[in-house]
mmCIF file with all atom_site columns, C-alpha atoms in Angstrom:
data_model
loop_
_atom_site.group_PDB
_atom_site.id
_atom_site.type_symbol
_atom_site.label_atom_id
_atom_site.label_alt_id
_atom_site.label_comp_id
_atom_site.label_asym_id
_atom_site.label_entity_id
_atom_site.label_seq_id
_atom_site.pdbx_PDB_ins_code
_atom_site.Cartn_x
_atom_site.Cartn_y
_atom_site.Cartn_z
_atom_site.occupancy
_atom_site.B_iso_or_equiv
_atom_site.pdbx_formal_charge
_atom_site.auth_seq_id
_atom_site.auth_comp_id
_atom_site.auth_asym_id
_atom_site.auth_atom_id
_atom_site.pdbx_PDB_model_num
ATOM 1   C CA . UNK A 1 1   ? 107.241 118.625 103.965 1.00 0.00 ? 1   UNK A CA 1
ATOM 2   C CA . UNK A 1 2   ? 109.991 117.799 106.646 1.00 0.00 ? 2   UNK A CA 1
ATOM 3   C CA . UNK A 1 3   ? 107.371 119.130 109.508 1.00 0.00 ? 3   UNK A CA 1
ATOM 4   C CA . UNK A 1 4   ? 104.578 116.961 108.291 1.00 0.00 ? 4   UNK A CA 1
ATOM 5   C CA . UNK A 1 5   ? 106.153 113.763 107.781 1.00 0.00 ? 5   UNK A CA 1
ATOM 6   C CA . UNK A 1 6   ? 107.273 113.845 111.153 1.00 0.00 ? 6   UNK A CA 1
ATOM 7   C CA . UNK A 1 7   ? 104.045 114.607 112.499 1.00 0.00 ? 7   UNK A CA 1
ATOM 8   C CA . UNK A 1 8   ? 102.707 111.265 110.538 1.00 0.00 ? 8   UNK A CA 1
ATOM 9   C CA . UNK A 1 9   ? 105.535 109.606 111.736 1.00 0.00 ? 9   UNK A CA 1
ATOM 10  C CA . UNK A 1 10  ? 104.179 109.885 115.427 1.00 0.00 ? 10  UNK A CA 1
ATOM 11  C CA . UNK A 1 11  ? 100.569 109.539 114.328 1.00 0.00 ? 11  UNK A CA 1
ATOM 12  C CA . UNK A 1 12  ? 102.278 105.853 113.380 1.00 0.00 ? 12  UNK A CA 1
ATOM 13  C CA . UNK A 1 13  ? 102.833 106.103 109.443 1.00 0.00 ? 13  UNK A CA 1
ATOM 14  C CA . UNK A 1 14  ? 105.489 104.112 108.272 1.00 0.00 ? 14  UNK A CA 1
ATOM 15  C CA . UNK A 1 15  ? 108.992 105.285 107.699 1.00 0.00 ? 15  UNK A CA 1
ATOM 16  C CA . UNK A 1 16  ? 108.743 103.378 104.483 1.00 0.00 ? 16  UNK A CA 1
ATOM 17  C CA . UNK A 1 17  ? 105.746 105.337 103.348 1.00 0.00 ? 17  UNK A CA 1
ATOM 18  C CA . UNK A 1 18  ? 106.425 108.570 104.448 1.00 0.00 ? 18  UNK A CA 1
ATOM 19  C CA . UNK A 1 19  ? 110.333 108.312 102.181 1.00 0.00 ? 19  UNK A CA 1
ATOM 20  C CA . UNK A 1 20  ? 107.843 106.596 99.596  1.00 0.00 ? 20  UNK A CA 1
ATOM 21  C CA . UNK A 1 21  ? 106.476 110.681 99.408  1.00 0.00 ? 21  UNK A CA 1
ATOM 22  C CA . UNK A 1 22  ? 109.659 111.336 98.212  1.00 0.00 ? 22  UNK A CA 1
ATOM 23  C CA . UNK A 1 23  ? 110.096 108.974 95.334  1.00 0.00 ? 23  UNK A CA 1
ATOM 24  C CA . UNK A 1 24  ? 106.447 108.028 94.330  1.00 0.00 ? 24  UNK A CA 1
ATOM 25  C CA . UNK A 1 25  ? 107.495 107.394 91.274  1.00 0.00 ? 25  UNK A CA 1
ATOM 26  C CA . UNK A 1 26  ? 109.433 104.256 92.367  1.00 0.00 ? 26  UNK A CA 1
ATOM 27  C CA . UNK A 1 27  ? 106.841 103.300 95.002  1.00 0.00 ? 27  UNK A CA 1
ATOM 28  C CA . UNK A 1 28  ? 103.409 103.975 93.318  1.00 0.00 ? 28  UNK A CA 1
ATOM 29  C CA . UNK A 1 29  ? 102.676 100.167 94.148  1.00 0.00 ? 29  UNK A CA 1
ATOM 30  C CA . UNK A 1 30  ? 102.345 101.480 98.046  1.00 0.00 ? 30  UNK A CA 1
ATOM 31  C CA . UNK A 1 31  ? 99.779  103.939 97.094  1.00 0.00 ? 31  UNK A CA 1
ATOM 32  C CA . UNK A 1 32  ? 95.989  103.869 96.089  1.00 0.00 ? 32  UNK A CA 1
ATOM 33  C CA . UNK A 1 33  ? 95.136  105.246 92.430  1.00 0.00 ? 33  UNK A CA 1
ATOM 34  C CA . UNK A 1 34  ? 93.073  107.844 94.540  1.00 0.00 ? 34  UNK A CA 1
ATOM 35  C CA . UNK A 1 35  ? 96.007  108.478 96.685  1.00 0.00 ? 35  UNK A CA 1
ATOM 36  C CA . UNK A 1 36  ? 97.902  109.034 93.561  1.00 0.00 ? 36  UNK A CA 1
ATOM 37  C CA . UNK A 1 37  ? 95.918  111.320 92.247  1.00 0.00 ? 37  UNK A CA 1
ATOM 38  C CA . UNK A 1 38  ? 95.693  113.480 95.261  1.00 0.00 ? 38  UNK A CA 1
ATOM 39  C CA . UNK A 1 39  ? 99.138  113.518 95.574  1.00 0.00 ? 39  UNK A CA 1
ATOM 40  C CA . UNK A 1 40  ? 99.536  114.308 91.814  1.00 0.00 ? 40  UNK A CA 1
ATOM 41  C CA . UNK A 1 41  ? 97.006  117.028 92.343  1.00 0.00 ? 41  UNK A CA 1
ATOM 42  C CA . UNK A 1 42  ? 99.157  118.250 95.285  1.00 0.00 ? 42  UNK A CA 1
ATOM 43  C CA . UNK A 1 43  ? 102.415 118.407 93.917  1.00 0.00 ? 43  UNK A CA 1
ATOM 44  C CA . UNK A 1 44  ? 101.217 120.243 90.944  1.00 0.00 ? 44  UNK A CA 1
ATOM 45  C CA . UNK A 1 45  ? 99.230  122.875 93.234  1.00 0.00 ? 45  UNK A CA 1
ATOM 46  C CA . UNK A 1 46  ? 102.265 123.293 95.352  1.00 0.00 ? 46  UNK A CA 1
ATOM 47  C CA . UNK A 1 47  ? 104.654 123.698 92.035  1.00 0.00 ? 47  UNK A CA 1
ATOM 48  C CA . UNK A 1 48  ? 102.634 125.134 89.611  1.00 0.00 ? 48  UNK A CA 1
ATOM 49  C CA . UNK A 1 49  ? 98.919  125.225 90.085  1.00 0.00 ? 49  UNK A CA 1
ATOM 50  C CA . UNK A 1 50  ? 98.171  126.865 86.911  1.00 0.00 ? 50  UNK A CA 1
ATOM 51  C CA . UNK A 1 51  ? 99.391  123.836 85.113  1.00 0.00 ? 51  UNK A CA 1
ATOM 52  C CA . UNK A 1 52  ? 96.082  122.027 86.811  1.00 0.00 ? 52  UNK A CA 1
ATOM 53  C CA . UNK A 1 53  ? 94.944  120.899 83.011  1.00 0.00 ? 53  UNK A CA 1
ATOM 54  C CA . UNK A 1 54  ? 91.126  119.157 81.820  1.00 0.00 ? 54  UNK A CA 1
ATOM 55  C CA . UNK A 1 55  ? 92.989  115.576 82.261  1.00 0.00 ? 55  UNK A CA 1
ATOM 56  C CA . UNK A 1 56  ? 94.056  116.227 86.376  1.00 0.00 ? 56  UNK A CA 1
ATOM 57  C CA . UNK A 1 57  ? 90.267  117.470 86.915  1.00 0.00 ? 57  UNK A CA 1
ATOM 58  C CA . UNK A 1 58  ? 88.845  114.544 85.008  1.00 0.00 ? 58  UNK A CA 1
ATOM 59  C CA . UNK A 1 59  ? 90.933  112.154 87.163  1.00 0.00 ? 59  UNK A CA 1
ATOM 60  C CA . UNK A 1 60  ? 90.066  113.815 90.182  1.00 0.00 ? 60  UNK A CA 1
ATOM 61  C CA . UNK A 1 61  ? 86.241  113.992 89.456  1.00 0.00 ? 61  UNK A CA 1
ATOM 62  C CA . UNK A 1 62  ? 86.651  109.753 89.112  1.00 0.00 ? 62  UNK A CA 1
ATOM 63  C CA . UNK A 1 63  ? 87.532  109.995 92.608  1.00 0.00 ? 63  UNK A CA 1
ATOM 64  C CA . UNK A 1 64  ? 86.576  112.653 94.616  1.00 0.00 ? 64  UNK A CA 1
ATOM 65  C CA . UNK A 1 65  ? 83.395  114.383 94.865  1.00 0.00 ? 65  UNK A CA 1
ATOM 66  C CA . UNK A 1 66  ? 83.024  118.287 94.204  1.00 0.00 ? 66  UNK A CA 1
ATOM 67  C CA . UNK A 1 67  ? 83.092  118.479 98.263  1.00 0.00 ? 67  UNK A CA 1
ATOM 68  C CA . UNK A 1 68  ? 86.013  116.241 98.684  1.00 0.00 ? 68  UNK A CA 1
ATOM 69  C CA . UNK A 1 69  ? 88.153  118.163 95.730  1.00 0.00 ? 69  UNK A CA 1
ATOM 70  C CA . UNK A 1 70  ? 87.517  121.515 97.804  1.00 0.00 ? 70  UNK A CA 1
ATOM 71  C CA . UNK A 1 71  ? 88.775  120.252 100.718 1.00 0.00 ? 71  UNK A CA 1
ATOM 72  C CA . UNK A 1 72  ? 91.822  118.640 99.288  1.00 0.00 ? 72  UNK A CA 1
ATOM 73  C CA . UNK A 1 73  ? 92.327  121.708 97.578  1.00 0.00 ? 73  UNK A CA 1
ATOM 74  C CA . UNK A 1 74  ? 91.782  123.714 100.553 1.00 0.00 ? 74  UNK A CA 1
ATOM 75  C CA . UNK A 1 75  ? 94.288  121.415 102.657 1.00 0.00 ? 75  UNK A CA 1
ATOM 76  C CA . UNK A 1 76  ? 96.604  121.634 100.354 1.00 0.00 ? 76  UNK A CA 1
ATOM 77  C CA . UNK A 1 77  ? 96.657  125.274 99.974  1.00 0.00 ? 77  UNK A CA 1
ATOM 78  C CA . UNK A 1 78  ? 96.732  125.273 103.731 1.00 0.00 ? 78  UNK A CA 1
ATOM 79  C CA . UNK A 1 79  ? 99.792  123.466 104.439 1.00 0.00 ? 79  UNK A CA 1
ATOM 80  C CA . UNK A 1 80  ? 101.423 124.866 101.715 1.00 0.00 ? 80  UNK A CA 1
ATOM 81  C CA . UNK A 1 81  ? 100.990 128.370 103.774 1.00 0.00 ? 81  UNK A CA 1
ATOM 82  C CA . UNK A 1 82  ? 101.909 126.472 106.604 1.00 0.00 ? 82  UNK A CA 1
ATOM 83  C CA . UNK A 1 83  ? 105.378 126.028 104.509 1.00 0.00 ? 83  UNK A CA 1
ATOM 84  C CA . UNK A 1 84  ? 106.068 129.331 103.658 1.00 0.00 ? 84  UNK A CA 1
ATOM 85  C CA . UNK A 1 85  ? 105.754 130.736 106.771 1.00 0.00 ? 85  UNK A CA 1
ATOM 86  C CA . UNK A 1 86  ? 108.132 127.918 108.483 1.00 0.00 ? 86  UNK A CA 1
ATOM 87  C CA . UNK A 1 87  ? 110.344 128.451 105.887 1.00 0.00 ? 87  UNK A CA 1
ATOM 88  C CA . UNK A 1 88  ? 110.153 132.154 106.163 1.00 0.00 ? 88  UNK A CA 1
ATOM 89  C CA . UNK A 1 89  ? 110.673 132.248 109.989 1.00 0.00 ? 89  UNK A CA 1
ATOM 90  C CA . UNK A 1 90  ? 113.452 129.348 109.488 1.00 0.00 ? 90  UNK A CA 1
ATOM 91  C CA . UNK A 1 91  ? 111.565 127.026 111.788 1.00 0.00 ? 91  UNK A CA 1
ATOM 92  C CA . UNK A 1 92  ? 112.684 123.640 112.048 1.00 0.00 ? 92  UNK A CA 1
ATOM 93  C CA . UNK A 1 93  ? 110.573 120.609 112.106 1.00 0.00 ? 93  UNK A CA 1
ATOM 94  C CA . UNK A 1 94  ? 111.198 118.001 115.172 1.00 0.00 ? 94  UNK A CA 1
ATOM 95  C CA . UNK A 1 95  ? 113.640 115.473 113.978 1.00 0.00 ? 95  UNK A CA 1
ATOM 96  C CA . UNK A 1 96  ? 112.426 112.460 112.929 1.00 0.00 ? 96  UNK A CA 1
ATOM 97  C CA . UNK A 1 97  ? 114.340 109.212 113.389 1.00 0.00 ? 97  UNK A CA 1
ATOM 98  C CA . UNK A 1 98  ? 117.180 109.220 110.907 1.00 0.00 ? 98  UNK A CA 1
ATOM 99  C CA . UNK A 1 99  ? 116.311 106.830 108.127 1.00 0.00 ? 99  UNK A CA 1
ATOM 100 C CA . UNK A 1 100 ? 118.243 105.500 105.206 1.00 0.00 ? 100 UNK A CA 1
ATOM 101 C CA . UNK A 1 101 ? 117.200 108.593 103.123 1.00 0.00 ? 101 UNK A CA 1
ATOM 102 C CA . UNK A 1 102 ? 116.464 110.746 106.165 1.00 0.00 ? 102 UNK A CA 1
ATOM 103 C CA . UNK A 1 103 ? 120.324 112.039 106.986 1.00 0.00 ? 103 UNK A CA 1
ATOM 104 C CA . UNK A 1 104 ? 120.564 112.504 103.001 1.00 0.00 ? 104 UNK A CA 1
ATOM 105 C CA . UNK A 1 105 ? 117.826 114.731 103.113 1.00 0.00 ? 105 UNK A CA 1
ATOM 106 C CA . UNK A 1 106 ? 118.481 116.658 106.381 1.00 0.00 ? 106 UNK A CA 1
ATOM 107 C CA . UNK A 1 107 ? 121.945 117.158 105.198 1.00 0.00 ? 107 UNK A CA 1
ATOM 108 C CA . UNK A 1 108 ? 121.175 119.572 102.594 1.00 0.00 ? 108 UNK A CA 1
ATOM 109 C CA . UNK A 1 109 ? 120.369 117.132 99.899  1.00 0.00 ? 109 UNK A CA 1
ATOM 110 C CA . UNK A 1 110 ? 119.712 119.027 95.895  1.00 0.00 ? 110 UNK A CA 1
ATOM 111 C CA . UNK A 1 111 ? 116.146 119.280 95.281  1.00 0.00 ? 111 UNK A CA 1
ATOM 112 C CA . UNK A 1 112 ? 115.218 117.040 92.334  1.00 0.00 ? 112 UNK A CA 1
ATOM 113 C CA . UNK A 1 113 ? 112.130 116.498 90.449  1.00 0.00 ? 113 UNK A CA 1
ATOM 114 C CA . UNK A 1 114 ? 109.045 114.350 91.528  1.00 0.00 ? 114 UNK A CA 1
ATOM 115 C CA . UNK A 1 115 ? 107.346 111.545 89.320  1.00 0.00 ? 115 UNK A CA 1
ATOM 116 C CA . UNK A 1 116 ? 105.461 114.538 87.677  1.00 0.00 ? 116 UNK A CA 1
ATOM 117 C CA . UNK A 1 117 ? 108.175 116.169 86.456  1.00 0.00 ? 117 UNK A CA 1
ATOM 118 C CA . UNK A 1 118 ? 107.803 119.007 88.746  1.00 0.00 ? 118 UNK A CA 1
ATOM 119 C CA . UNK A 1 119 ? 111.002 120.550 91.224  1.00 0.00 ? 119 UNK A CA 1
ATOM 120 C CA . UNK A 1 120 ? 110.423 119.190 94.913  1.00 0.00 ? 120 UNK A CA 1
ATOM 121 C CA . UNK A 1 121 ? 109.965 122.423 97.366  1.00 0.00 ? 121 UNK A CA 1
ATOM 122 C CA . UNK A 1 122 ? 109.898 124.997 94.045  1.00 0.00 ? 122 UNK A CA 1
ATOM 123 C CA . UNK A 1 123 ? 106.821 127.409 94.395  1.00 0.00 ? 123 UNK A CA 1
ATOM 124 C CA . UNK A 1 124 ? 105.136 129.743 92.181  1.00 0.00 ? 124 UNK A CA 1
ATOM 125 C CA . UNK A 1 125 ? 105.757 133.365 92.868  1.00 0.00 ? 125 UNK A CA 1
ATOM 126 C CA . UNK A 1 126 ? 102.495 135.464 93.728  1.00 0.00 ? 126 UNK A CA 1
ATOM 127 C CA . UNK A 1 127 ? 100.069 135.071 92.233  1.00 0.00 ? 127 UNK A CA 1
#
């Protein structure tokens, strides 16, 4: 995620946001309830997409239409392949100004788990 938050960073997205991504749980009052479903939607895709249950595509369908849900679905699987193959090739995003949490991060910080329970950065194997 450390090549697109610093691409929203100079698009002008807030630093406070964009470490918000990191700890939604903590700072759902910054995001929309559509945001937050997207972004639930999202992390579960990245993490586990066969864990996408009746309840996710219920709250989706309340704010997306059918269009809207394949394009978010097809972004998301997008930059996800964007991921792998940065993370494959060990490319590393431009630095973004260091931040409170920033250095933490870029210093080799443990993955932990997001407000859905889910491991940040963990993907599925093939599928």
């Amino acid at each position: 995620m450390a090549a697109h938050t610093a691409l929203a960073g100079q698009l002008g997205v807030s630093e406070e946001l964009l470490d918000a991504l990191y700890h939604i749980d903590t700072h759902r009052h910054l995001f929309t309830a559509r945001e937050l479903v997207a972004l639930r939607f999202a992390e579960i895709m990245t993490t586990s997409a066969r864990d996408i249950d009746e309840e996710l595509w219920d709250e989706l369908q309340a704010h997306f239409d059918d269009g809207e849900i394949i394009e978010l679905t097809m972004v998301i699987g997008l930059f996800n392949c964007f991921n792998r193959f940065a993370d494959a090739l060990q490319i590393e995003p431009p630095a973004r100004s260091q931040g409170k949490g920033e250095a933490q991060r870029s210093s080799g910080e443990k993955k932990d788990t997001n407000a859905y329970g889910h491991e940040r950065g963990a993907t599925e194997g093939p599928d």
